[in-house]
Amino acid sequence: MPRNGAQPLLEVSQLTKHFLGVTALLDVSFDIYPGELLSLIGPNGSGKTTLFNCVSGFLKLDRGQVRFKGEDISNVRPDKIALKGIRRTFQDVRTFQEMTVLENLMTALQQHQEENMIERVLGTQRIQQFEHAARERALELLDMVDLRPWQHMQARHLAYGQRKLLEFVTALMPDPDLIMLDEPAAGVSGEMVDRMKQHIRALNAQGKTILVVEHNMRVVMDISERIVVLDYGRKIAEGTPSEIQTNELVREAYFGH
Ligand SMILES: Nc1ncnc2c1ncn2[C@@H]1O[C@H](COP(=O)(O)OP(=O)(O)OP(=O)(O)O)[C@@H](O)[C@H]1O
Ligand SMILES: [Mg+2]
């Protein structure tokens, strides 16, 4: 919801994407305001991940527009979009398995460093300061999710839930303005679901804008301010958790066919 007349942080307008005969998204529009926690839900195959891919630049849009902080970012390259302040996680968890936990976190800042090549050539001291600060931040984030003891271990040694946490904090590393989480609580233990939920909540309480895709309705209903529902690539509902729980179209989408 708009707060104090704020402009939306992200504006998705009439987003449309087809794959060889499949309409993955059709005319999907919604906004996210600064500080909001918005959930995107819908049955399997309803287009949630495709929407993430379109917003974060991993897929080209067929039609429509994505604006971030008022700027048209439709079809901009994923690395450029990341630098503009959008970070995401992947449904299938994409940590660098052969790298250590700490190295995984540091990769999140690599692009920021590369952007500063001139500085890299001119000022070794500045670089050292940057690397020191980055390391401090990485350790802080690892403490937050209790992964510091694993900092020097290769990511492949982590349990699945821990890898999800690692991917989550890697996305937080550059302090993005918008963080997009694709099923952060899927496939992890009950205890880990609760931890993930607390982390997302805490992040939002600190003012971070978050877009979450999640199937676990207990989590969704608990954390969301607003929910957008997709079905067969169309937006069929948008509202507060209680509005969505009693929405007839949503019930039909989940249980009616
Ligand atoms: N790269 C692709 N090539 C062809 N079809 C695709 C591709 N990606 C997605 N699809 C199709 O687009 C539709 C939407 O898929 P998408 O992965 O976005 O759904 P989802 O809502 O994320 O589902 P889930 O809840 O299972 O993750 C599905 O019919 C899917 O099979
Ligand atoms: Mg998906």
mmCIF file with all atom_site columns, N, CA, C and O in Angstrom, residues 33-62:
data_model
loop_
_atom_site.group_PDB
_atom_site.id
_atom_site.type_symbol
_atom_site.label_atom_id
_atom_site.label_alt_id
_atom_site.label_comp_id
_atom_site.label_asym_id
_atom_site.label_entity_id
_atom_site.label_seq_id
_atom_site.pdbx_PDB_ins_code
_atom_site.Cartn_x
_atom_site.Cartn_y
_atom_site.Cartn_z
_atom_site.occupancy
_atom_site.B_iso_or_equiv
_atom_site.pdbx_formal_charge
_atom_site.auth_seq_id
_atom_site.auth_comp_id
_atom_site.auth_asym_id
_atom_site.auth_atom_id
_atom_site.pdbx_PDB_model_num
ATOM 1   N N  . TYR A 1 33 ? 5.255  -0.954  -3.022  1.00 0.00 ? 33 TYR A N  1
ATOM 2   C CA . TYR A 1 33 ? 5.667  0.318   -2.431  1.00 0.00 ? 33 TYR A CA 1
ATOM 3   C C  . TYR A 1 33 ? 6.846  0.118   -1.481  1.00 0.00 ? 33 TYR A C  1
ATOM 4   O O  . TYR A 1 33 ? 7.023  -0.977  -0.943  1.00 0.00 ? 33 TYR A O  1
ATOM 5   N N  . PRO A 1 34 ? 7.630  1.172   -1.290  1.00 0.00 ? 34 PRO A N  1
ATOM 6   C CA . PRO A 1 34 ? 8.791  1.046   -0.408  1.00 0.00 ? 34 PRO A CA 1
ATOM 7   C C  . PRO A 1 34 ? 8.388  0.538   0.980   1.00 0.00 ? 34 PRO A C  1
ATOM 8   O O  . PRO A 1 34 ? 7.417  1.013   1.560   1.00 0.00 ? 34 PRO A O  1
ATOM 9   N N  . GLY A 1 35 ? 9.096  -0.446  1.448   1.00 0.00 ? 35 GLY A N  1
ATOM 10  C CA . GLY A 1 35 ? 8.858  -0.985  2.791   1.00 0.00 ? 35 GLY A CA 1
ATOM 11  C C  . GLY A 1 35 ? 7.824  -2.089  2.849   1.00 0.00 ? 35 GLY A C  1
ATOM 12  O O  . GLY A 1 35 ? 7.584  -2.666  3.908   1.00 0.00 ? 35 GLY A O  1
ATOM 13  N N  . GLU A 1 36 ? 7.215  -2.397  1.707   1.00 0.00 ? 36 GLU A N  1
ATOM 14  C CA . GLU A 1 36 ? 6.159  -3.409  1.704   1.00 0.00 ? 36 GLU A CA 1
ATOM 15  C C  . GLU A 1 36 ? 6.694  -4.839  1.652   1.00 0.00 ? 36 GLU A C  1
ATOM 16  O O  . GLU A 1 36 ? 7.776  -5.079  1.126   1.00 0.00 ? 36 GLU A O  1
ATOM 17  N N  . LEU A 1 37 ? 5.888  -5.759  2.179   1.00 0.00 ? 37 LEU A N  1
ATOM 18  C CA . LEU A 1 37 ? 6.180  -7.178  1.982   1.00 0.00 ? 37 LEU A CA 1
ATOM 19  C C  . LEU A 1 37 ? 5.001  -7.762  1.196   1.00 0.00 ? 37 LEU A C  1
ATOM 20  O O  . LEU A 1 37 ? 3.891  -7.889  1.717   1.00 0.00 ? 37 LEU A O  1
ATOM 21  N N  . LEU A 1 38 ? 5.261  -8.036  -0.054  1.00 0.00 ? 38 LEU A N  1
ATOM 22  C CA . LEU A 1 38 ? 4.206  -8.526  -0.942  1.00 0.00 ? 38 LEU A CA 1
ATOM 23  C C  . LEU A 1 38 ? 4.485  -9.980  -1.302  1.00 0.00 ? 38 LEU A C  1
ATOM 24  O O  . LEU A 1 38 ? 5.608  -10.323 -1.680  1.00 0.00 ? 38 LEU A O  1
ATOM 25  N N  . SER A 1 39 ? 3.472  -10.815 -1.183  1.00 0.00 ? 39 SER A N  1
ATOM 26  C CA . SER A 1 39 ? 3.643  -12.214 -1.591  1.00 0.00 ? 39 SER A CA 1
ATOM 27  C C  . SER A 1 39 ? 2.959  -12.458 -2.918  1.00 0.00 ? 39 SER A C  1
ATOM 28  O O  . SER A 1 39 ? 1.892  -11.910 -3.199  1.00 0.00 ? 39 SER A O  1
ATOM 29  N N  . LEU A 1 40 ? 3.608  -13.296 -3.709  1.00 0.00 ? 40 LEU A N  1
ATOM 30  C CA . LEU A 1 40 ? 3.061  -13.705 -4.991  1.00 0.00 ? 40 LEU A CA 1
ATOM 31  C C  . LEU A 1 40 ? 2.771  -15.197 -4.859  1.00 0.00 ? 40 LEU A C  1
ATOM 32  O O  . LEU A 1 40 ? 3.693  -15.974 -4.605  1.00 0.00 ? 40 LEU A O  1
ATOM 33  N N  . ILE A 1 41 ? 1.501  -15.568 -4.974  1.00 0.00 ? 41 ILE A N  1
ATOM 34  C CA . ILE A 1 41 ? 1.164  -16.977 -4.815  1.00 0.00 ? 41 ILE A CA 1
ATOM 35  C C  . ILE A 1 41 ? 0.386  -17.462 -6.038  1.00 0.00 ? 41 ILE A C  1
ATOM 36  O O  . ILE A 1 41 ? -0.023 -16.667 -6.897  1.00 0.00 ? 41 ILE A O  1
ATOM 37  N N  . GLY A 1 42 ? 0.159  -18.769 -6.093  1.00 0.00 ? 42 GLY A N  1
ATOM 38  C CA . GLY A 1 42 ? -0.585 -19.360 -7.200  1.00 0.00 ? 42 GLY A CA 1
ATOM 39  C C  . GLY A 1 42 ? -0.198 -20.813 -7.322  1.00 0.00 ? 42 GLY A C  1
ATOM 40  O O  . GLY A 1 42 ? 0.892  -21.200 -6.895  1.00 0.00 ? 42 GLY A O  1
ATOM 41  N N  . PRO A 1 43 ? -1.074 -21.633 -7.928  1.00 0.00 ? 43 PRO A N  1
ATOM 42  C CA . PRO A 1 43 ? -0.773 -23.056 -8.086  1.00 0.00 ? 43 PRO A CA 1
ATOM 43  C C  . PRO A 1 43 ? 0.506  -23.282 -8.905  1.00 0.00 ? 43 PRO A C  1
ATOM 44  O O  . PRO A 1 43 ? 1.004  -22.355 -9.553  1.00 0.00 ? 43 PRO A O  1
ATOM 45  N N  . ASN A 1 44 ? 1.011  -24.486 -8.899  1.00 0.00 ? 44 ASN A N  1
ATOM 46  C CA . ASN A 1 44 ? 2.204  -24.824 -9.694  1.00 0.00 ? 44 ASN A CA 1
ATOM 47  C C  . ASN A 1 44 ? 1.985  -24.439 -11.144 1.00 0.00 ? 44 ASN A C  1
ATOM 48  O O  . ASN A 1 44 ? 0.917  -24.675 -11.705 1.00 0.00 ? 44 ASN A O  1
ATOM 49  N N  . GLY A 1 45 ? 3.011  -23.855 -11.741 1.00 0.00 ? 45 GLY A N  1
ATOM 50  C CA . GLY A 1 45 ? 2.936  -23.503 -13.156 1.00 0.00 ? 45 GLY A CA 1
ATOM 51  C C  . GLY A 1 45 ? 2.128  -22.256 -13.442 1.00 0.00 ? 45 GLY A C  1
ATOM 52  O O  . GLY A 1 45 ? 1.822  -21.960 -14.603 1.00 0.00 ? 45 GLY A O  1
ATOM 53  N N  . SER A 1 46 ? 1.787  -21.470 -12.417 1.00 0.00 ? 46 SER A N  1
ATOM 54  C CA . SER A 1 46 ? 0.933  -20.297 -12.664 1.00 0.00 ? 46 SER A CA 1
ATOM 55  C C  . SER A 1 46 ? 1.725  -19.072 -13.123 1.00 0.00 ? 46 SER A C  1
ATOM 56  O O  . SER A 1 46 ? 1.125  -18.054 -13.455 1.00 0.00 ? 46 SER A O  1
ATOM 57  N N  . GLY A 1 47 ? 3.072  -19.170 -13.121 1.00 0.00 ? 47 GLY A N  1
ATOM 58  C CA . GLY A 1 47 ? 3.854  -18.075 -13.702 1.00 0.00 ? 47 GLY A CA 1
ATOM 59  C C  . GLY A 1 47 ? 4.702  -17.276 -12.711 1.00 0.00 ? 47 GLY A C  1
ATOM 60  O O  . GLY A 1 47 ? 5.310  -16.272 -13.094 1.00 0.00 ? 47 GLY A O  1
ATOM 61  N N  . LYS A 1 48 ? 4.772  -17.727 -11.479 1.00 0.00 ? 48 LYS A N  1
ATOM 62  C CA . LYS A 1 48 ? 5.459  -16.951 -10.434 1.00 0.00 ? 48 LYS A CA 1
ATOM 63  C C  . LYS A 1 48 ? 6.965  -16.805 -10.726 1.00 0.00 ? 48 LYS A C  1
ATOM 64  O O  . LYS A 1 48 ? 7.513  -15.704 -10.685 1.00 0.00 ? 48 LYS A O  1
ATOM 65  N N  . THR A 1 49 ? 7.604  -17.928 -11.021 1.00 0.00 ? 49 THR A N  1
ATOM 66  C CA . THR A 1 49 ? 9.046  -17.862 -11.300 1.00 0.00 ? 49 THR A CA 1
ATOM 67  C C  . THR A 1 49 ? 9.311  -17.113 -12.598 1.00 0.00 ? 49 THR A C  1
ATOM 68  O O  . THR A 1 49 ? 10.285 -16.358 -12.713 1.00 0.00 ? 49 THR A O  1
ATOM 69  N N  . THR A 1 50 ? 8.428  -17.291 -13.571 1.00 0.00 ? 50 THR A N  1
ATOM 70  C CA . THR A 1 50 ? 8.580  -16.551 -14.833 1.00 0.00 ? 50 THR A CA 1
ATOM 71  C C  . THR A 1 50 ? 8.522  -15.046 -14.562 1.00 0.00 ? 50 THR A C  1
ATOM 72  O O  . THR A 1 50 ? 9.305  -14.276 -15.126 1.00 0.00 ? 50 THR A O  1
ATOM 73  N N  . LEU A 1 51 ? 7.631  -14.654 -13.675 1.00 0.00 ? 51 LEU A N  1
ATOM 74  C CA . LEU A 1 51 ? 7.541  -13.230 -13.342 1.00 0.00 ? 51 LEU A CA 1
ATOM 75  C C  . LEU A 1 51 ? 8.846  -12.759 -12.696 1.00 0.00 ? 51 LEU A C  1
ATOM 76  O O  . LEU A 1 51 ? 9.384  -11.700 -13.041 1.00 0.00 ? 51 LEU A O  1
ATOM 77  N N  . PHE A 1 52 ? 9.383  -13.552 -11.776 1.00 0.00 ? 52 PHE A N  1
ATOM 78  C CA . PHE A 1 52 ? 10.675 -13.211 -11.165 1.00 0.00 ? 52 PHE A CA 1
ATOM 79  C C  . PHE A 1 52 ? 11.745 -13.064 -12.248 1.00 0.00 ? 52 PHE A C  1
ATOM 80  O O  . PHE A 1 52 ? 12.540 -12.139 -12.224 1.00 0.00 ? 52 PHE A O  1
ATOM 81  N N  . ASN A 1 53 ? 11.762 -14.009 -13.179 1.00 0.00 ? 53 ASN A N  1
ATOM 82  C CA . ASN A 1 53 ? 12.786 -13.977 -14.228 1.00 0.00 ? 53 ASN A CA 1
ATOM 83  C C  . ASN A 1 53 ? 12.643 -12.750 -15.121 1.00 0.00 ? 53 ASN A C  1
ATOM 84  O O  . ASN A 1 53 ? 13.631 -12.175 -15.563 1.00 0.00 ? 53 ASN A O  1
ATOM 85  N N  . CYS A 1 54 ? 11.412 -12.362 -15.393 1.00 0.00 ? 54 CYS A N  1
ATOM 86  C CA . CYS A 1 54 ? 11.189 -11.172 -16.228 1.00 0.00 ? 54 CYS A CA 1
ATOM 87  C C  . CYS A 1 54 ? 11.605 -9.899  -15.489 1.00 0.00 ? 54 CYS A C  1
ATOM 88  O O  . CYS A 1 54 ? 12.252 -9.022  -16.059 1.00 0.00 ? 54 CYS A O  1
ATOM 89  N N  . VAL A 1 55 ? 11.252 -9.808  -14.216 1.00 0.00 ? 55 VAL A N  1
ATOM 90  C CA . VAL A 1 55 ? 11.574 -8.599  -13.448 1.00 0.00 ? 55 VAL A CA 1
ATOM 91  C C  . VAL A 1 55 ? 13.081 -8.464  -13.259 1.00 0.00 ? 55 VAL A C  1
ATOM 92  O O  . VAL A 1 55 ? 13.640 -7.374  -13.350 1.00 0.00 ? 55 VAL A O  1
ATOM 93  N N  . SER A 1 56 ? 13.765 -9.602  -13.015 1.00 0.00 ? 56 SER A N  1
ATOM 94  C CA . SER A 1 56 ? 15.199 -9.528  -12.713 1.00 0.00 ? 56 SER A CA 1
ATOM 95  C C  . SER A 1 56 ? 16.076 -9.623  -13.964 1.00 0.00 ? 56 SER A C  1
ATOM 96  O O  . SER A 1 56 ? 17.296 -9.683  -13.869 1.00 0.00 ? 56 SER A O  1
ATOM 97  N N  . GLY A 1 57 ? 15.457 -9.644  -15.138 1.00 0.00 ? 57 GLY A N  1
ATOM 98  C CA . GLY A 1 57 ? 16.206 -9.573  -16.391 1.00 0.00 ? 57 GLY A CA 1
ATOM 99  C C  . GLY A 1 57 ? 16.671 -10.912 -16.948 1.00 0.00 ? 57 GLY A C  1
ATOM 100 O O  . GLY A 1 57 ? 17.376 -10.955 -17.950 1.00 0.00 ? 57 GLY A O  1
ATOM 101 N N  . PHE A 1 58 ? 16.280 -12.014 -16.315 1.00 0.00 ? 58 PHE A N  1
ATOM 102 C CA . PHE A 1 58 ? 16.726 -13.330 -16.797 1.00 0.00 ? 58 PHE A CA 1
ATOM 103 C C  . PHE A 1 58 ? 15.920 -13.803 -18.004 1.00 0.00 ? 58 PHE A C  1
ATOM 104 O O  . PHE A 1 58 ? 16.336 -14.713 -18.718 1.00 0.00 ? 58 PHE A O  1
ATOM 105 N N  . LEU A 1 59 ? 14.756 -13.213 -18.199 1.00 0.00 ? 59 LEU A N  1
ATOM 106 C CA . LEU A 1 59 ? 13.949 -13.520 -19.388 1.00 0.00 ? 59 LEU A CA 1
ATOM 107 C C  . LEU A 1 59 ? 13.515 -12.223 -20.036 1.00 0.00 ? 59 LEU A C  1
ATOM 108 O O  . LEU A 1 59 ? 13.222 -11.239 -19.351 1.00 0.00 ? 59 LEU A O  1
ATOM 109 N N  . LYS A 1 60 ? 13.433 -12.250 -21.370 1.00 0.00 ? 60 LYS A N  1
ATOM 110 C CA . LYS A 1 60 ? 12.917 -11.086 -22.110 1.00 0.00 ? 60 LYS A CA 1
ATOM 111 C C  . LYS A 1 60 ? 11.388 -11.089 -22.026 1.00 0.00 ? 60 LYS A C  1
ATOM 112 O O  . LYS A 1 60 ? 10.770 -12.142 -22.091 1.00 0.00 ? 60 LYS A O  1
ATOM 113 N N  . LEU A 1 61 ? 10.807 -9.911  -21.908 1.00 0.00 ? 61 LEU A N  1
ATOM 114 C CA . LEU A 1 61 ? 9.349  -9.823  -21.878 1.00 0.00 ? 61 LEU A CA 1
ATOM 115 C C  . LEU A 1 61 ? 8.824  -9.867  -23.307 1.00 0.00 ? 61 LEU A C  1
ATOM 116 O O  . LEU A 1 61 ? 9.494  -9.401  -24.218 1.00 0.00 ? 61 LEU A O  1
ATOM 117 N N  . ASP A 1 62 ? 7.648  -10.424 -23.494 1.00 0.00 ? 62 ASP A N  1
ATOM 118 C CA . ASP A 1 62 ? 7.007  -10.325 -24.809 1.00 0.00 ? 62 ASP A CA 1
ATOM 119 C C  . ASP A 1 62 ? 6.277  -8.993  -24.922 1.00 0.00 ? 62 ASP A C  1
ATOM 120 O O  . ASP A 1 62 ? 6.209  -8.391  -25.982 1.00 0.00 ? 62 ASP A O  1
#
